Each structure stands twice: as C-alpha cells, then as structure tokens.
Coordinates of C-alpha atoms and ligand atoms in Angstrom, one line a residue:
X1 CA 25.4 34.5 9.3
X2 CA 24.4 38.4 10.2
X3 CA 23.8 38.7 6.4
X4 CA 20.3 40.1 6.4
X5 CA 19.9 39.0 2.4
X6 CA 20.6 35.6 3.5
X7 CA 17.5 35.4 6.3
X8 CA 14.2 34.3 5.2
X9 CA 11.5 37.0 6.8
X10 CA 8.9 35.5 8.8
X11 CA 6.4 37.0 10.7
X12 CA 5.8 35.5 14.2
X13 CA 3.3 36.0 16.8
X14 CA 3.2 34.6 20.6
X15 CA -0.3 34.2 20.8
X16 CA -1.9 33.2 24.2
X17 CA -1.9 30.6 27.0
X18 CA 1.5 28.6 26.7
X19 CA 1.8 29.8 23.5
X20 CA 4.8 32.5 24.6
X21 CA 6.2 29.5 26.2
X22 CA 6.3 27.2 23.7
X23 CA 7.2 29.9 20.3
X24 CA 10.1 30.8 22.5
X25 CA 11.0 26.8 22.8
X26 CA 10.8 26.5 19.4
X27 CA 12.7 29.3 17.9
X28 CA 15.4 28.7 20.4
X29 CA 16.0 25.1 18.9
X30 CA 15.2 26.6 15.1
X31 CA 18.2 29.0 15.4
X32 CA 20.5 26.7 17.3
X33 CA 19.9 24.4 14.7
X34 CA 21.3 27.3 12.1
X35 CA 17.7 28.4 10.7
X36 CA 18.3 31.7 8.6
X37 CA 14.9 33.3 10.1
X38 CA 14.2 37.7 10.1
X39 CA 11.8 37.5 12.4
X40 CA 9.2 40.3 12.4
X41 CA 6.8 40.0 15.6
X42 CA 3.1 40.6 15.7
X43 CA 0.9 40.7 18.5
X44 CA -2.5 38.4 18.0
X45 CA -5.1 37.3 20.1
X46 CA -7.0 37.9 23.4
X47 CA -5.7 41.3 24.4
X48 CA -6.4 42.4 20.5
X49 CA -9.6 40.8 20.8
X50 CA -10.5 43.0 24.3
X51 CA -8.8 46.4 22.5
X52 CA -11.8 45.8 20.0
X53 CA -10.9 44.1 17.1
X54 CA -13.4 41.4 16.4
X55 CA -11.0 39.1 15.1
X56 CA -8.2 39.2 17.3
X57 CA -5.8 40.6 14.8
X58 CA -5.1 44.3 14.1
X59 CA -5.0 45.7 10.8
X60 CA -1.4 46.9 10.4
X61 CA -0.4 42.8 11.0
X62 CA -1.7 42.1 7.5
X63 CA 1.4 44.4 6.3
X64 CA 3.5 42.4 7.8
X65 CA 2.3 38.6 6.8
X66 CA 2.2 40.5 3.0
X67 CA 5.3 41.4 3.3
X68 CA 7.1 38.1 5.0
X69 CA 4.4 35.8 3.6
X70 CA 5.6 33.4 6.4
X71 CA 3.0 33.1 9.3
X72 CA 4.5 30.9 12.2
X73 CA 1.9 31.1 15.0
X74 CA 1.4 30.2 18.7
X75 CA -1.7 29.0 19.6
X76 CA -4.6 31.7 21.2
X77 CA -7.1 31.8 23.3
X78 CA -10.7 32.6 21.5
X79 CA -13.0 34.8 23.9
X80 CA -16.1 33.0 25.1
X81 CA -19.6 35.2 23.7
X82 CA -20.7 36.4 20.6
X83 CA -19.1 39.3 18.7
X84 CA -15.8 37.2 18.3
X85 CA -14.3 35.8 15.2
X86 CA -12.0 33.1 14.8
X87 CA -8.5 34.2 13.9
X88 CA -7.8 31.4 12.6
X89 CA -10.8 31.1 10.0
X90 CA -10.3 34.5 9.1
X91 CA -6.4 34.2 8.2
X92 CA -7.3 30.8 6.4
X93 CA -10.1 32.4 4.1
X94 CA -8.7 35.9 4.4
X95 CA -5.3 35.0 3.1
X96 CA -6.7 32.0 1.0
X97 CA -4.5 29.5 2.7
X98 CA -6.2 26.7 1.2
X99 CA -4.6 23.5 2.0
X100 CA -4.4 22.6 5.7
X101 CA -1.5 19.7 6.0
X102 CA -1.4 17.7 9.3
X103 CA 1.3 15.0 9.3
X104 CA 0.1 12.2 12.1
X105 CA 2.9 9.5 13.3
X106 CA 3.3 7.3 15.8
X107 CA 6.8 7.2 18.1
X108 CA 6.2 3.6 19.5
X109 CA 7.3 2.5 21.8
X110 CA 8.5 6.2 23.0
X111 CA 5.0 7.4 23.2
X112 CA 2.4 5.3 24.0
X113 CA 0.1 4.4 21.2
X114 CA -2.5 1.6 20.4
X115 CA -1.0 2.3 16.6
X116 CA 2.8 2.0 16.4
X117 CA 2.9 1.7 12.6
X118 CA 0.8 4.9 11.6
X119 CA 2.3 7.4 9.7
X120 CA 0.2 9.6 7.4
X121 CA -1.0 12.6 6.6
X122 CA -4.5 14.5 6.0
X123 CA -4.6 17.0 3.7
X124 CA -7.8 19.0 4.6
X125 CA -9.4 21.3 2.2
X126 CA -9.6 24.5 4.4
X127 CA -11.9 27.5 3.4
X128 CA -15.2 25.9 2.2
X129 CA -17.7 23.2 3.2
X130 CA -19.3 24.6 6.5
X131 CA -16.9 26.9 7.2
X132 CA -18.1 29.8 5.0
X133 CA -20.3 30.7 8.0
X134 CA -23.4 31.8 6.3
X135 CA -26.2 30.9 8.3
X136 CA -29.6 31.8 8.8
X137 CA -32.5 31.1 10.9
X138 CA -35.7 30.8 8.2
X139 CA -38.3 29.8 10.9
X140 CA -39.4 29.7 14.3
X141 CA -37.8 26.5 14.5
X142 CA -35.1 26.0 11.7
X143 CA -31.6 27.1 11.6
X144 CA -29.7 26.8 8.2
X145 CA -26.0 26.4 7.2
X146 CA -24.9 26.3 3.7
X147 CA -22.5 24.2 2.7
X148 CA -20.7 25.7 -0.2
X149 CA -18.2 23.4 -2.3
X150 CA -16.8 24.9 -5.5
X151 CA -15.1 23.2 -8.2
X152 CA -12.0 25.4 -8.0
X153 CA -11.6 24.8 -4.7
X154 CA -11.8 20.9 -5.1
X155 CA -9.3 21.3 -8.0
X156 CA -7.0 23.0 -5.7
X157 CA -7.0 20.9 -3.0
X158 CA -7.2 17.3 -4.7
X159 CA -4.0 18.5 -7.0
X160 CA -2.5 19.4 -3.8
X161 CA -2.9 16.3 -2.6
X162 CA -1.3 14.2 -5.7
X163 CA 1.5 16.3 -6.1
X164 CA 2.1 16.7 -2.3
X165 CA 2.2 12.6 -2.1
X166 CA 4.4 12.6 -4.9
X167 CA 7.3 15.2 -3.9
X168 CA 7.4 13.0 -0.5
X169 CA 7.4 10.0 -1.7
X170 CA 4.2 8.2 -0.9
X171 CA 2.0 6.1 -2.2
X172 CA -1.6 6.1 -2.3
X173 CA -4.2 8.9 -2.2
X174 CA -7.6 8.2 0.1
X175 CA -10.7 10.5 -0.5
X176 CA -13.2 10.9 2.0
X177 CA -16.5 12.2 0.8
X178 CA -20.3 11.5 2.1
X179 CA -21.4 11.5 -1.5
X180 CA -23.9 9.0 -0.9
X181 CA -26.3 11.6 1.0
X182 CA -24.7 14.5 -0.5
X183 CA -24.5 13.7 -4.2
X184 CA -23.9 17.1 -5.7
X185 CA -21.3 18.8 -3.1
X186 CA -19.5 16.1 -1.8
X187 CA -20.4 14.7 -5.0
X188 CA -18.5 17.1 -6.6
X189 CA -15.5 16.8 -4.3
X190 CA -15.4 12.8 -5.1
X191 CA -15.9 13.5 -9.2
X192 CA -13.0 15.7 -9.0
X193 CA -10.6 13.4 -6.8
X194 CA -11.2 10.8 -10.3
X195 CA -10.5 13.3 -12.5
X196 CA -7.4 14.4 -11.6
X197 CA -6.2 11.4 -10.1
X198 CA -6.5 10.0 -13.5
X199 CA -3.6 12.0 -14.2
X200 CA -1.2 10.4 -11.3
X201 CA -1.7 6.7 -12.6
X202 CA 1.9 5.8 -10.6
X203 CA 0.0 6.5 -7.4
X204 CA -2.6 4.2 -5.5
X205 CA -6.0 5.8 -5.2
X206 CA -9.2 4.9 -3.3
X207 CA -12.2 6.9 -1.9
X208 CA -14.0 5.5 0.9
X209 CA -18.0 7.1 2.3
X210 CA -16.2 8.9 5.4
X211 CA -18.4 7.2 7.9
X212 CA -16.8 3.8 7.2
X213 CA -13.5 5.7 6.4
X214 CA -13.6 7.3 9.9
X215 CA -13.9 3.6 11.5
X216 CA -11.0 2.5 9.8
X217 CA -9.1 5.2 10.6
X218 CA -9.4 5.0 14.6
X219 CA -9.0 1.0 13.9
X220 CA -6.1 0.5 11.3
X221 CA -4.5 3.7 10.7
X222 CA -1.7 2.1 9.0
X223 CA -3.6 1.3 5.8
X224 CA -3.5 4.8 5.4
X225 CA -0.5 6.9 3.9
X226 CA -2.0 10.6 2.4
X227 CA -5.8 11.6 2.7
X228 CA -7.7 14.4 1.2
X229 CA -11.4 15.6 2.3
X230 CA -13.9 18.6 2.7
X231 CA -13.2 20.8 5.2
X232 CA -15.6 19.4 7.9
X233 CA -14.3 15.4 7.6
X234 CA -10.5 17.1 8.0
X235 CA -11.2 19.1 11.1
X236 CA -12.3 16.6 13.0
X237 CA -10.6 13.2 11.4
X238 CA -7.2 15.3 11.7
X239 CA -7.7 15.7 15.3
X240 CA -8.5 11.9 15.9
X241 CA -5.5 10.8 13.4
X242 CA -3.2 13.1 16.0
X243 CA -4.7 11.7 19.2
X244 CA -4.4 8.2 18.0
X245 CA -1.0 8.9 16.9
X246 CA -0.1 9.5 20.5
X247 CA -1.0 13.0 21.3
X248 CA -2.3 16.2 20.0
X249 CA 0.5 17.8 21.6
X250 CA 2.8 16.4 19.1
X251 CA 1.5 17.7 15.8
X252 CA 2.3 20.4 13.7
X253 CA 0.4 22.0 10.7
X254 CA 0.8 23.8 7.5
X255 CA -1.7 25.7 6.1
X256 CA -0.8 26.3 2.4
X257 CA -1.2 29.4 0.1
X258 CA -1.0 30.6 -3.1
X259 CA 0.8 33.7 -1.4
X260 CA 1.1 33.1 2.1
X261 CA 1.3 30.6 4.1
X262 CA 0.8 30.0 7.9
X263 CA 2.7 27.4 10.2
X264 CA 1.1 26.1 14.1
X265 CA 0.8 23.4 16.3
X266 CA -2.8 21.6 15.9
X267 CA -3.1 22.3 19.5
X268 CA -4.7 25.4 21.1
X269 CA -3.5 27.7 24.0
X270 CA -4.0 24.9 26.7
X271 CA -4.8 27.9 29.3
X272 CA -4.4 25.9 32.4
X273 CA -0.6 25.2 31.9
X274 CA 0.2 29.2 31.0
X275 CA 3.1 30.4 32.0
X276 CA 4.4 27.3 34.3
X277 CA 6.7 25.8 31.6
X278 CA 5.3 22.9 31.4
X279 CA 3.6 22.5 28.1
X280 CA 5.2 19.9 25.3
X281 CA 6.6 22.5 22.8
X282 CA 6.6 20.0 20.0
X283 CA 3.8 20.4 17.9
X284 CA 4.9 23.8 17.5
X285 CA 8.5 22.4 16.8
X286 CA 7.4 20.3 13.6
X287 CA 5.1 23.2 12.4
X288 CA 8.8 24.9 12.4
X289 CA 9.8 22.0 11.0
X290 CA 7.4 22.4 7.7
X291 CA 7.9 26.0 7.9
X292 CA 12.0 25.5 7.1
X293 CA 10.8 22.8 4.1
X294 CA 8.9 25.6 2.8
X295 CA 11.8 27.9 3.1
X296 CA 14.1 25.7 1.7
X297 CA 15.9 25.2 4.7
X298 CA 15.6 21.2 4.6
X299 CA 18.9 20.8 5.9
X300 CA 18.0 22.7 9.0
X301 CA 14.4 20.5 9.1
X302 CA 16.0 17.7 8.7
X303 CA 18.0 18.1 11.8
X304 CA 15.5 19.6 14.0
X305 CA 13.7 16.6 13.6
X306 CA 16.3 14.2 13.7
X307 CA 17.4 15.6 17.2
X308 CA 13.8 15.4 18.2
X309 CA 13.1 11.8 17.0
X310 CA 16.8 11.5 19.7
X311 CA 15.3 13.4 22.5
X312 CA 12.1 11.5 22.5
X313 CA 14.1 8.2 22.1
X314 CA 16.8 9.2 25.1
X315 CA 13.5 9.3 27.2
X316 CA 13.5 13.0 27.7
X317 CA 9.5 13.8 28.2
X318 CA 7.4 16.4 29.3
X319 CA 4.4 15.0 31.4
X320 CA 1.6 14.7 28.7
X321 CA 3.7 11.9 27.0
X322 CA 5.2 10.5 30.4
X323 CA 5.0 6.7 30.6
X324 CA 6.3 4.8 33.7
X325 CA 9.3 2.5 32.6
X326 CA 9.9 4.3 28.9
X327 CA 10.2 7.8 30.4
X328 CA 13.8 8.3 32.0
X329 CA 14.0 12.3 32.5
X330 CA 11.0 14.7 33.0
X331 CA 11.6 17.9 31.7
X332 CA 9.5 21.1 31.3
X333 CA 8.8 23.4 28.0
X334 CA 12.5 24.9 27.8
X335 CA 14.3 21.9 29.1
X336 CA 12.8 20.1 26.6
X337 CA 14.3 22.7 24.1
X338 CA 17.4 22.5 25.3
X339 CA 17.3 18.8 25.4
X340 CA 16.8 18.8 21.8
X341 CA 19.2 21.4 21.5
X342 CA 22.1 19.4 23.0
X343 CA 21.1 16.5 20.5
X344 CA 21.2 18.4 17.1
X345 CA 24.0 16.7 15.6
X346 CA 22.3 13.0 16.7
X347 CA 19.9 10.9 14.8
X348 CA 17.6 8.7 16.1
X349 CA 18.9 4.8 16.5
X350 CA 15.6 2.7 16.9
X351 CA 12.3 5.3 15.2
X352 CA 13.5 6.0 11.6
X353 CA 15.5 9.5 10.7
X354 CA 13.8 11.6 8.9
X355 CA 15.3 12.7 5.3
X356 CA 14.5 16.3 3.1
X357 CA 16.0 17.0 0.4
X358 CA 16.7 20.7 -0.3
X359 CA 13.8 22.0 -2.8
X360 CA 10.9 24.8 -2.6
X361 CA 7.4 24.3 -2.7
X362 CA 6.1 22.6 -5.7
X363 CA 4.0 25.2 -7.7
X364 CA 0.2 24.1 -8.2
X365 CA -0.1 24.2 -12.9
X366 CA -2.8 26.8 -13.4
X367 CA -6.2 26.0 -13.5
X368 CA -7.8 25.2 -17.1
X369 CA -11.3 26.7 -16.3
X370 CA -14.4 24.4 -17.8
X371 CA -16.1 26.5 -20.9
X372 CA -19.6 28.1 -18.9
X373 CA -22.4 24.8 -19.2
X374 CA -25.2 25.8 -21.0
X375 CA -27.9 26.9 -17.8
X376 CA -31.7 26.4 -18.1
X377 CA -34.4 27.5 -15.3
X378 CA -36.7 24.7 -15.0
X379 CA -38.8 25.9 -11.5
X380 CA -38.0 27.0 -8.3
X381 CA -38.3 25.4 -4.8
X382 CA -40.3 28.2 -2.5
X383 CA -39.3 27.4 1.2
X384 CA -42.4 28.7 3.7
X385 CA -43.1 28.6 7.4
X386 CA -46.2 27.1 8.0
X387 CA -47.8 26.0 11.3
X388 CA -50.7 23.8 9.4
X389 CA -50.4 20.5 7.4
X390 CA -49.3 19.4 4.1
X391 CA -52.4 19.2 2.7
X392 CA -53.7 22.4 3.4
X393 CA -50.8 24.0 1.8
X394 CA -50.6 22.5 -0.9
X395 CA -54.9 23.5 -1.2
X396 CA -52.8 27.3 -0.5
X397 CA -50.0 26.8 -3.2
X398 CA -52.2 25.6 -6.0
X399 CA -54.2 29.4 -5.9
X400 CA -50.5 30.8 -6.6
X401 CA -49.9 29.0 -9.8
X402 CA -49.0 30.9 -12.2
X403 CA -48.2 30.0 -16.4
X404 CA -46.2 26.9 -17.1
X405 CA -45.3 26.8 -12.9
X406 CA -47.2 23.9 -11.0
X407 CA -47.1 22.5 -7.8
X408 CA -45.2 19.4 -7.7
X409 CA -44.4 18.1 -4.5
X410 CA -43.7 19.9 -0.6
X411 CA -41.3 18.4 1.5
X412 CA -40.6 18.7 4.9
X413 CA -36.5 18.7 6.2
X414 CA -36.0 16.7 3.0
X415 CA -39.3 14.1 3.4
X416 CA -42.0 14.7 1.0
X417 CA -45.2 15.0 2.4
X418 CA -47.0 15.8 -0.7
X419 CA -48.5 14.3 -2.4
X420 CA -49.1 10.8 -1.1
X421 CA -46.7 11.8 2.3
X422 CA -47.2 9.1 5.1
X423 CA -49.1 10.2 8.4
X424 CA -46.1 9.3 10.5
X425 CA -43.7 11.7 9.3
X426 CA -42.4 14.4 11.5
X427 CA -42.9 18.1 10.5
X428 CA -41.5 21.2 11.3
X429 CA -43.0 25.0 10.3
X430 CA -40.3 24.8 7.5
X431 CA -41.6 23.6 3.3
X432 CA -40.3 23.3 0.4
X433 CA -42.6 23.8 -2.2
X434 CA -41.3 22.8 -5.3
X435 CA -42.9 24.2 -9.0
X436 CA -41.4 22.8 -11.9
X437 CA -42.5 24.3 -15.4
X438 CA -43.7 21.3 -17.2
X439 CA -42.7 22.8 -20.3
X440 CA -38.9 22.9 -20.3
X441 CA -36.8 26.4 -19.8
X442 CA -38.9 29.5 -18.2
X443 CA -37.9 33.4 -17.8
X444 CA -36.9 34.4 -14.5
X445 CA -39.9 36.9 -14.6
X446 CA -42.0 33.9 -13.7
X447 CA -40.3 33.0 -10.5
X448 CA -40.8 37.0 -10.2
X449 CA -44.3 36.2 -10.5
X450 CA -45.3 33.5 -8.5
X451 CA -43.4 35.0 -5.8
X452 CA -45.3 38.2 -6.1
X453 CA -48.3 36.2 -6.4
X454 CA -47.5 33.8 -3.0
X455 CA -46.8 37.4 -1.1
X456 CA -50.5 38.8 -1.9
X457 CA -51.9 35.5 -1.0
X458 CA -49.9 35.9 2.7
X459 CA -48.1 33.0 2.1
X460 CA -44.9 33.6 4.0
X461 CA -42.0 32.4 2.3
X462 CA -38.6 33.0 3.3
X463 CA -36.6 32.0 0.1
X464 CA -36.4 30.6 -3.0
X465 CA -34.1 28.6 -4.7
X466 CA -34.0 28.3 -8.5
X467 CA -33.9 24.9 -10.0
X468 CA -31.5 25.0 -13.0
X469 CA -30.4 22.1 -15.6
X470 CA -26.1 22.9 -16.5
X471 CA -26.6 21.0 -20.1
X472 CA -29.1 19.5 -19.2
X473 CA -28.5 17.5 -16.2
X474 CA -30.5 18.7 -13.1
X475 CA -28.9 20.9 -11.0
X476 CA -30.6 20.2 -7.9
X477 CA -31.6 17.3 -5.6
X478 CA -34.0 15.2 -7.1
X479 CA -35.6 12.5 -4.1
X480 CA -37.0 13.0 -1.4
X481 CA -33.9 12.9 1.6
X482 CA -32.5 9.8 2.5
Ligands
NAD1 P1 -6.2 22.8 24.0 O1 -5.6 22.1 22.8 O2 -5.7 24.1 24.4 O3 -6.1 21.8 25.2 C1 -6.7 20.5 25.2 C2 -6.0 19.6 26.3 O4 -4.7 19.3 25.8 C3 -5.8 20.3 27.6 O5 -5.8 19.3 28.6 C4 -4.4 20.8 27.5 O6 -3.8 21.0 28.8 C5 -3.7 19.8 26.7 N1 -2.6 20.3 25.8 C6 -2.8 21.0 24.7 N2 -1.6 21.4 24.2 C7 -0.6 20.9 25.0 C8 0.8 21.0 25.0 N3 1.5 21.6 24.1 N4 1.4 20.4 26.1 C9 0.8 19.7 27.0 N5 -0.6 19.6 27.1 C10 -1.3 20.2 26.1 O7 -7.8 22.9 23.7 P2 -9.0 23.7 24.5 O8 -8.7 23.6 25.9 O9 -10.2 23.2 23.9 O10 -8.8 25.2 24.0 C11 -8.1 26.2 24.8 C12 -8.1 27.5 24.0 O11 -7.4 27.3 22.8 C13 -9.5 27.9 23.5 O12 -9.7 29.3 23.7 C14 -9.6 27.5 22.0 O13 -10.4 28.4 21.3 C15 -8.1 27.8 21.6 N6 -7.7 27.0 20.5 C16 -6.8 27.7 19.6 C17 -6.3 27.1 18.5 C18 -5.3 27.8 17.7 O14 -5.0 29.0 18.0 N7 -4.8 27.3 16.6 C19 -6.6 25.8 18.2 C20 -7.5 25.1 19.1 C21 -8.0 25.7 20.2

C-alpha cells in the first residue's frame, strides 16, 4: 500500500470558496475507499489571481499537471473586472482537454426531481465555438465574436462520443447543432456527426436543431441516453440536464485529453457557504469517481459510488438536497464523507448499483487528414462603417471597382439592403459590401487593389473577408440572413 510505484500521481488543487471543504471530503472517502492516489498539491485561484497572474494559475503548476497528467480540481472563485482570465478556459484550451463529459442522473425518489427516469450524459465539445475569445468591436455600434469550428475538432469530439457510448454500454447518440441558421459551422459539426456515425451502425443515432432539442430536454430527458454538441449548446444544456436531474451540486465532470486530463464538480466555489461545512461534496465525489475510471481504479469507482448511491438512499443529506419526509439525517460537508465512508462496503437496495469494469481510457484511432480541396478566390466581402444609407454607398462602392471586381449586393447584420432592400429594414453603421469577380478565380493582388483603391476614396473599412470556392462549392454564406 506505501508502494510509491503502485500510486497513480495526480495533481490536486483546493481552489476557492468551499472548494477546500469539499476536495478534503472527497479525498478522504477516495482513500478510505483504497484509491492508489500520489498526490502532488498546487495552489490555484483567487490569491494567484491577486499575486498577478492573469489567469489564476502560476507557471511552475504546468510542471506538475505535465508531469501527473491527472488534474482533480476544486472549484474557484473568478475575480470580478477586467484583466482576469478564466482558469478554466485556459487549462481546457491550454492543455487541449477537448472533450468535456457531464454524466446527469436522477436519484428519485431520494432527491427530488420532476424526472425520475433521466440518466444521460452530454459530451460537450470544449475549446472551440465561442469560446476562442477573439472579439472585436468593428464600429461605433457593433461588437463581433467569431465563432470558429474546425473539422478536427468535430472529428475529435463526435468519435469521442461513439466510442465513449459504446465502452459504457449505451445506446443512441443525439447531435445538437443550429445548422439551419448556421449552415457552414454548425453545418460542419452536423456533416461530421453522419460521417462518422456511419461507422457505429450498432448504435442509435439522431440529430435534432438544438432549439427544439433544448425543449425536449427540460421536458422528457429520458428519451435521451449520450449527447454531443458545440461548445456553446453543451455549456449551458449541461447545466440544465444537472439541475433537472436534481441539482447542480450533484454532478461531476471530466474534461478529456489527448495528454492530460482534468476532473471537477460542474459547480463553482459557492462563496457564501465557505468554510462552514456545509456544502454537498458530491459533485466533486463523482468527478473522483471518473477520475479512478480513468486511472484504472474501477474497483475503487465502483465502490465510491455504490456507497454514495447507500448514503443518499439511507436519507443522509446535506441541506441543498433536503426534502421533508425522504430526508432522515442532516449532515454537513465532512459528515457527509464520513457517512459515505461508513457505507463503503454497501450497495444501494432501491436506485441501481453502479458496475465498472477494470479497463483504461479507450485511445481515440488517429486522424486520416482530408487531401487539401482545391481553393479558388472568387471576391471579397469589404465590411465598412457608414452613418449614410444603402444607396449612397453603394453610388460610393461602384467608384472603387476595380478589373473583374463588381459590386454585388451590401447587407446590413445579415439583411441585404442592396439592391432592391426594403425601406423597413433596420440598419446599423456596419456593411458588407460584397464584390464577386464575374469571371471565375482572381489573384489576391486584386483584393490588394480594391482595398487600396476604397482607402484613397476614404471609405472606411474595417475588414475584409475573402470569398473562396473548396472544389468548387462556395465557401461562404450565400443569402441574405435568415
Ligand atoms: P455556484 O455554483 O458557486 O453557486 C450557485 C448556487 O448553488 C449557490 O446558491 C450555491 O450556494 C449553490 N451551490 C453550489 N455548489 C454547491 C454545493 N456543492 N453544495 C451546496 N450548494 C451549492 O455559482 P456562482 O455563485 O455563479 O459562482 C460562484 C463563483 O464560482 C464565481 O466566482 C464563479 O466564477 C465561480 N465558478 C467556478 C467554476 C469552476 O471553478 N469550475 C464553475 C462555475 C463558477
């Protein structure tokens, strides 16, 4: 047992708010429980935030999480103002933890629940979409955010997915995409979850528009078993799915790695109940719980969470999942542990035990990257602030053109305007001036150009965006918004 060889390292890190209280919780029930852990500490969060580093983590912690490549994190406490980063996006994109994995189940009727059936789990692609936090303000009054999906990155995440459904024994794979508005991102995201689902014919497969998927979700979770989406969709659909479920308080989260990988309750440092011992520790518990599947400690998982499923049977609550006439003994963050603790040899007798069979993570195959598609300029979209109408600009464009580029059309946040716009659209000081070359493929130099051109004339653009054809299917939105 003091065999050094025979302990998986992992690096751990208190973090802020009840997060002390409730890493302390868990480890206690872990090693009771017989997890192998060599724990390494690192300090994150608010105090490294206020000692200067703008992301709340120092730089000699990144040795440690190279070395362990086992993150299990508390929850911390993100500084209010500008100036700050969040940890937690930079560990996810830093350490390309790509695959965020939030299990959501009900405990009816031990926790109270409009959903006693629901038991699934969101897989949530976790660097892109959104979250790549390049934004801009372009005008005096638009603000831009680009949304960047890449093909790799849906690869990874959809194959995730499929093999993660098979290796525990579910059924059916949901997509969520908005590809009805967004047809070449989410697009993407939705081409790709065919694709390689064509290659897991045993498992059930359906993509809904995530609008309507959202409704069903909140209404009749249990037609859901695993679910895969952008970034965006998971964040927030992963937090309903938990609340639904029961509570926030109870789930726990893996956030996947081709390297490292990072363990956490979905919950944050809940600042109000710091210290007092009286936060539910157990969505930290079942991050632990993934985190010793991962390991290959599934016997140790398995009863962990057996003993929990007990505790929360026998009655034993903390206040957040108290319910008059279930609940028979209120406990606080460690008596809750040691509830658990005292039950680790006990199933559960009415919710179902939980079974893991001893195996390590499934490896992803490597990617087969797509030959390079054969690219063609075709024009460029010149976005302008302008406080005047459509038709005066377009009487401004037309003196820029330049060779084979013509004006074809300005639109205005996605509405064209030009020509033939209607007189009750709403516009902002932000065009897009699209000039296509009628002609087919043009040189670069002649976006160079007109650009050069549009700058003598004072027109005040403040980007361009190449249109391209990838053999020979427009790569760019064609219509006019929807
Ligand atoms: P929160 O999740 O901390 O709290 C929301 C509500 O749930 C509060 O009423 C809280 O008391 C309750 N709650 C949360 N966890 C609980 C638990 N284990 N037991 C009992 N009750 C619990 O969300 P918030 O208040 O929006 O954020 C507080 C801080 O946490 C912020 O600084 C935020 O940035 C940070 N945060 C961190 C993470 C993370 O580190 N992964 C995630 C989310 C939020």
């Amino acid at each position: 047992m003091s065999d050094l060889s025979l302990k998986a390292p992992i690096t751990v890190a208190y973090g802020d708010g009840i997060g002390p209280d409730i890493m302390r919780a868990s480890l206690d029930v872990m090693l009771a429980a017989g997890a192998q852990l060599d724990i390494e500490t690192i300090e994150i969060g608010e105090d490294v935030y206020n000692r200067g580093f703008s992301s709340g983590i120092e730089p000699s912690a990144w040795d440690s999480l190279r070395r362990t490549k086992v993150f299990f994190k508390a929850p911390i406490t993100t500084p209010q103002g500008g100036g700050f980063k969040s940890l937690n996006v930079t560990i996810r994109k830093s350490l390309g933890l790509y695959a965020n994995v939030r299990p959501c189940a009900a405990y009816a009727p031990f926790v109270a629940t409009k959903h006693p059936a629901m038991d699934l789990v969101i897989v949530r692609e976790n660097e892109e979409d959104l979250y790549a936090g390049i934004e801009h303000r372009q005008t005096d009054e638009v603000f831009q955010c680009l949304k960047l999906i890449t093909r790799p990155g849906c690869e990874r995440i959809v194959r995730y997915a499929f093999e993660y459904t098979r290796a525990n024994g579910r059924k059916k794979v949901t997509c969520f995409t908005k590809d009805n508005i967004m047809k070449l991102t989410d697009g993407l995201f939705h081409k790709v979850f065919d694709e390689i689902g064509a290659e897991y014919p045993d498992l059930e497969q359906e993509h809904w528009i995530v609008d309507i998927g959202a409704a069903k979700l909140a209404d009749t979770p249990e037609m859901f078993d695993v679910l895969v989406m952008p970034n965006l969709y998971g964040d927030i659909l992963s937090d309903v799915a938990a609340q639904i479920a029961g509570s926030v308080g109870l789930a726990g989260s893996a956030n996947i790695g081709e390297q490292v990988s990072m363990f956490e309750a979905i919950h944050g440092s809940a600042p109000r109940l710091a210290g007092q011992d009286r936060a539910n520790p157990s969505g930290l518990l079942l991050g632990g719980v993934m985190m010793l599947n991962h390991l290959g400690q599934s016997g140790v998982a398995e009863r962990v969470h057996n003993a929990w499923l007990a505790t929360l049977e026998a009655g034993v609550h903390t206040k957040d999942v108290w319910q008059h006439g279930v609940s028979q003994q209120l406990v606080g963050t460690q008596g809750f542990a040691e509830a658990v603790i005292a039950r680790l040899d006990r199933e559960p007798q009415t919710l179902k035990p939980v079974r893991y069979t001893a195996s390590r993570p499934f490896q992803l195959p490597p990617r087969k990257p797509q030959a390079p598609a054969r690219k063609e300029t075709v024009g460029v979209d010149l976005f302008v602030q302008w406080r005047g109408g459509a038709d005066d600009l377009a009487g401004k464009l037309k003196t820029i053109e330049h060779g084979p580029l013509a004006l074809k059309m300005i639109t205005n946040r996605g509405v064209k305007v030009w020509p033939e716009g209607l007189p009750e659209t709403f516009c902002t000081d932000h065009w897009r001036c699209r000039f296509l070359n009628g002609d087919g493929p043009m040189e670069l130099t002649d976006i160079v150009a007109l650009s050069s051109r549009a700058a003598l004339a004072g027109v005040d653009f403040i980007k361009t965006e190449h249109l391209c054809t990838f053999d020979g299917e427009p790569g760019f939105s064609l219509g006019q918004g929807q």
